[in-house]
């Protein structure tokens, strides 16, 4: 592949991932704003991962974590956003995201396709220090937004504490400190009636 062809593929991918800005999530922006999009979520997670890296359970390669945060939802361009507590959607999520992963990352030159697929798969497996910490960010980011909005998203979806704690297991794998903080937020929102017991 010549240099021009490689550049064309890289720029085609850059344009393709712009579509991530059109994938809206259930979570609302702070101050009761509109629904956030996937690109905003990824950017926010990446910045948070850098700022909060001292709380990771293990030493992490922060550049790798930030890239993981930035690419983890690109597959939702095709697969759509699956709400964290949507049991039906979660049942087909992997199949939809695997197909999306292959199509979208295949736009890139082969070496970069493989690099990003490997990084995406590492995030999904949640076994390395970096992927565990990135998952902590993926769980913390919407939680602090929802808390800042008085728990409106939890109330509207009738989310239970059991559902939230079930998801936060991965936060604990990445950061005991952040899990302790999250636990306080959850308990506060239970008391306020935003989260069902």
mmCIF file of N, CA, C and O in Angstrom, residues 52-58 129 132-133 135-137 140 165 168-184:
data_model
loop_
_atom_site.group_PDB
_atom_site.id
_atom_site.type_symbol
_atom_site.label_atom_id
_atom_site.label_comp_id
_atom_site.label_asym_id
_atom_site.label_seq_id
_atom_site.Cartn_x
_atom_site.Cartn_y
_atom_site.Cartn_z
ATOM 1 N N UNK A 52 -7.705 11.190 37.357
ATOM 2 C CA UNK A 52 -7.930 10.329 38.518
ATOM 3 C C UNK A 52 -6.988 9.126 38.569
ATOM 4 O O UNK A 52 -7.171 8.228 39.392
ATOM 5 N N UNK A 53 -5.956 9.121 37.725
ATOM 6 C CA UNK A 53 -5.084 7.945 37.595
ATOM 7 C C UNK A 53 -4.425 7.529 38.908
ATOM 8 O O UNK A 53 -4.104 6.366 39.092
ATOM 9 N N UNK A 54 -4.255 8.456 39.836
ATOM 10 C CA UNK A 54 -3.625 8.108 41.114
ATOM 11 C C UNK A 54 -4.488 7.141 41.935
ATOM 12 O O UNK A 54 -4.003 6.525 42.886
ATOM 13 N N UNK A 55 -5.776 7.013 41.574
ATOM 14 C CA UNK A 55 -6.679 6.143 42.311
ATOM 15 C C UNK A 55 -6.823 4.754 41.693
ATOM 16 O O UNK A 55 -7.578 3.926 42.212
ATOM 17 N N UNK A 56 -6.140 4.490 40.594
ATOM 18 C CA UNK A 56 -6.177 3.148 39.993
ATOM 19 C C UNK A 56 -5.578 2.149 40.977
ATOM 20 O O UNK A 56 -4.615 2.464 41.683
ATOM 21 N N UNK A 57 -6.153 0.972 41.028
ATOM 22 C CA UNK A 57 -5.644 -0.067 41.932
ATOM 23 C C UNK A 57 -4.212 -0.473 41.601
ATOM 24 O O UNK A 57 -3.451 -0.839 42.487
ATOM 25 N N UNK A 58 -3.874 -0.427 40.322
ATOM 26 C CA UNK A 58 -2.543 -0.828 39.869
ATOM 27 C C UNK A 58 -1.971 0.275 38.986
ATOM 28 O O UNK A 58 -2.706 1.095 38.443
ATOM 29 N N UNK A 129 -4.723 -4.305 33.972
ATOM 30 C CA UNK A 129 -4.900 -3.110 34.810
ATOM 31 C C UNK A 129 -5.520 -1.948 34.034
ATOM 32 O O UNK A 129 -6.395 -1.241 34.561
ATOM 33 N N UNK A 132 -9.322 -2.612 33.334
ATOM 34 C CA UNK A 132 -10.098 -2.507 34.577
ATOM 35 C C UNK A 132 -10.296 -1.042 34.966
ATOM 36 O O UNK A 132 -11.397 -0.641 35.368
ATOM 37 N N UNK A 133 -9.244 -0.267 34.831
ATOM 38 C CA UNK A 133 -9.340 1.157 35.177
ATOM 39 C C UNK A 133 -10.225 1.894 34.176
ATOM 40 O O UNK A 133 -11.034 2.742 34.566
ATOM 41 N N UNK A 135 -12.753 0.626 32.596
ATOM 42 C CA UNK A 135 -14.139 0.275 32.958
ATOM 43 C C UNK A 135 -14.619 1.089 34.155
ATOM 44 O O UNK A 135 -15.796 1.472 34.218
ATOM 45 N N UNK A 136 -13.707 1.355 35.093
ATOM 46 C CA UNK A 136 -14.081 2.199 36.228
ATOM 47 C C UNK A 136 -14.530 3.575 35.734
ATOM 48 O O UNK A 136 -15.509 4.138 36.229
ATOM 49 N N UNK A 137 -13.844 4.106 34.732
ATOM 50 C CA UNK A 137 -14.221 5.407 34.163
ATOM 51 C C UNK A 137 -15.565 5.317 33.447
ATOM 52 O O UNK A 137 -16.405 6.216 33.543
ATOM 53 N N UNK A 140 -18.091 5.319 36.253
ATOM 54 C CA UNK A 140 -18.115 6.535 37.073
ATOM 55 C C UNK A 140 -18.695 7.727 36.312
ATOM 56 O O UNK A 140 -19.481 8.503 36.869
ATOM 57 N N UNK A 165 -25.315 -1.724 41.600
ATOM 58 C CA UNK A 165 -24.175 -2.394 42.238
ATOM 59 C C UNK A 165 -23.642 -3.526 41.358
ATOM 60 O O UNK A 165 -22.437 -3.776 41.321
ATOM 61 N N UNK A 168 -21.353 -1.945 39.010
ATOM 62 C CA UNK A 168 -20.192 -1.308 39.639
ATOM 63 C C UNK A 168 -19.123 -2.292 40.114
ATOM 64 O O UNK A 168 -18.059 -1.871 40.567
ATOM 65 N N UNK A 169 -19.360 -3.588 39.968
ATOM 66 C CA UNK A 169 -18.329 -4.589 40.295
ATOM 67 C C UNK A 169 -17.060 -4.291 39.512
ATOM 68 O O UNK A 169 -15.952 -4.365 40.033
ATOM 69 N N UNK A 170 -17.220 -3.904 38.250
ATOM 70 C CA UNK A 170 -16.050 -3.607 37.412
ATOM 71 C C UNK A 170 -15.339 -2.338 37.868
ATOM 72 O O UNK A 170 -14.135 -2.207 37.697
ATOM 73 N N UNK A 171 -16.049 -1.414 38.458
ATOM 74 C CA UNK A 171 -15.398 -0.217 39.005
ATOM 75 C C UNK A 171 -14.442 -0.621 40.111
ATOM 76 O O UNK A 171 -13.297 -0.146 40.162
ATOM 77 N N UNK A 172 -14.886 -1.499 40.953
ATOM 78 C CA UNK A 172 -14.070 -1.946 42.087
ATOM 79 C C UNK A 172 -12.781 -2.622 41.609
ATOM 80 O O UNK A 172 -11.736 -2.497 42.234
ATOM 81 N N UNK A 173 -12.851 -3.354 40.485
ATOM 82 C CA UNK A 173 -11.664 -4.010 39.926
ATOM 83 C C UNK A 173 -10.611 -2.983 39.501
ATOM 84 O O UNK A 173 -9.419 -3.247 39.569
ATOM 85 N N UNK A 174 -11.080 -1.819 39.077
ATOM 86 C CA UNK A 174 -10.166 -0.778 38.599
ATOM 87 C C UNK A 174 -9.726 0.190 39.668
ATOM 88 O O UNK A 174 -8.619 0.728 39.613
ATOM 89 N N UNK A 175 -10.603 0.448 40.660
ATOM 90 C CA UNK A 175 -10.271 1.422 41.693
ATOM 91 C C UNK A 175 -11.148 1.242 42.921
ATOM 92 O O UNK A 175 -12.346 1.551 42.892
ATOM 93 N N UNK A 176 -10.557 0.756 43.983
ATOM 94 C CA UNK A 176 -11.278 0.637 45.263
ATOM 95 C C UNK A 176 -11.685 2.016 45.780
ATOM 96 O O UNK A 176 -12.773 2.190 46.319
ATOM 97 N N UNK A 177 -10.816 2.999 45.593
ATOM 98 C CA UNK A 177 -11.090 4.360 46.069
ATOM 99 C C UNK A 177 -12.311 4.944 45.372
ATOM 100 O O UNK A 177 -13.203 5.513 46.019
ATOM 101 N N UNK A 178 -12.360 4.800 44.045
ATOM 102 C CA UNK A 178 -13.500 5.341 43.303
ATOM 103 C C UNK A 178 -14.769 4.554 43.596
ATOM 104 O O UNK A 178 -15.859 5.121 43.638
ATOM 105 N N UNK A 179 -14.637 3.250 43.834
ATOM 106 C CA UNK A 179 -15.811 2.463 44.202
ATOM 107 C C UNK A 179 -16.392 2.957 45.537
ATOM 108 O O UNK A 179 -17.608 3.074 45.687
ATOM 109 N N UNK A 180 -15.529 3.272 46.488
ATOM 110 C CA UNK A 180 -15.995 3.775 47.785
ATOM 111 C C UNK A 180 -16.754 5.095 47.601
ATOM 112 O O UNK A 180 -17.791 5.329 48.242
ATOM 113 N N UNK A 181 -16.252 5.948 46.693
ATOM 114 C CA UNK A 181 -16.924 7.214 46.416
ATOM 115 C C UNK A 181 -18.290 6.959 45.775
ATOM 116 O O UNK A 181 -19.302 7.553 46.158
ATOM 117 N N UNK A 182 -18.300 6.050 44.807
ATOM 118 C CA UNK A 182 -19.540 5.699 44.112
ATOM 119 C C UNK A 182 -20.563 5.129 45.099
ATOM 120 O O UNK A 182 -21.751 5.439 45.026
ATOM 121 N N UNK A 183 -20.099 4.295 46.010
ATOM 122 C CA UNK A 183 -20.982 3.698 47.015
ATOM 123 C C UNK A 183 -21.703 4.794 47.803
ATOM 124 O O UNK A 183 -22.914 4.705 48.054
ATOM 125 N N UNK A 184 -20.975 5.838 48.178
ATOM 126 C CA UNK A 184 -21.590 6.955 48.904
ATOM 127 C C UNK A 184 -22.664 7.645 48.056
ATOM 128 O O UNK A 184 -23.743 7.985 48.559
#
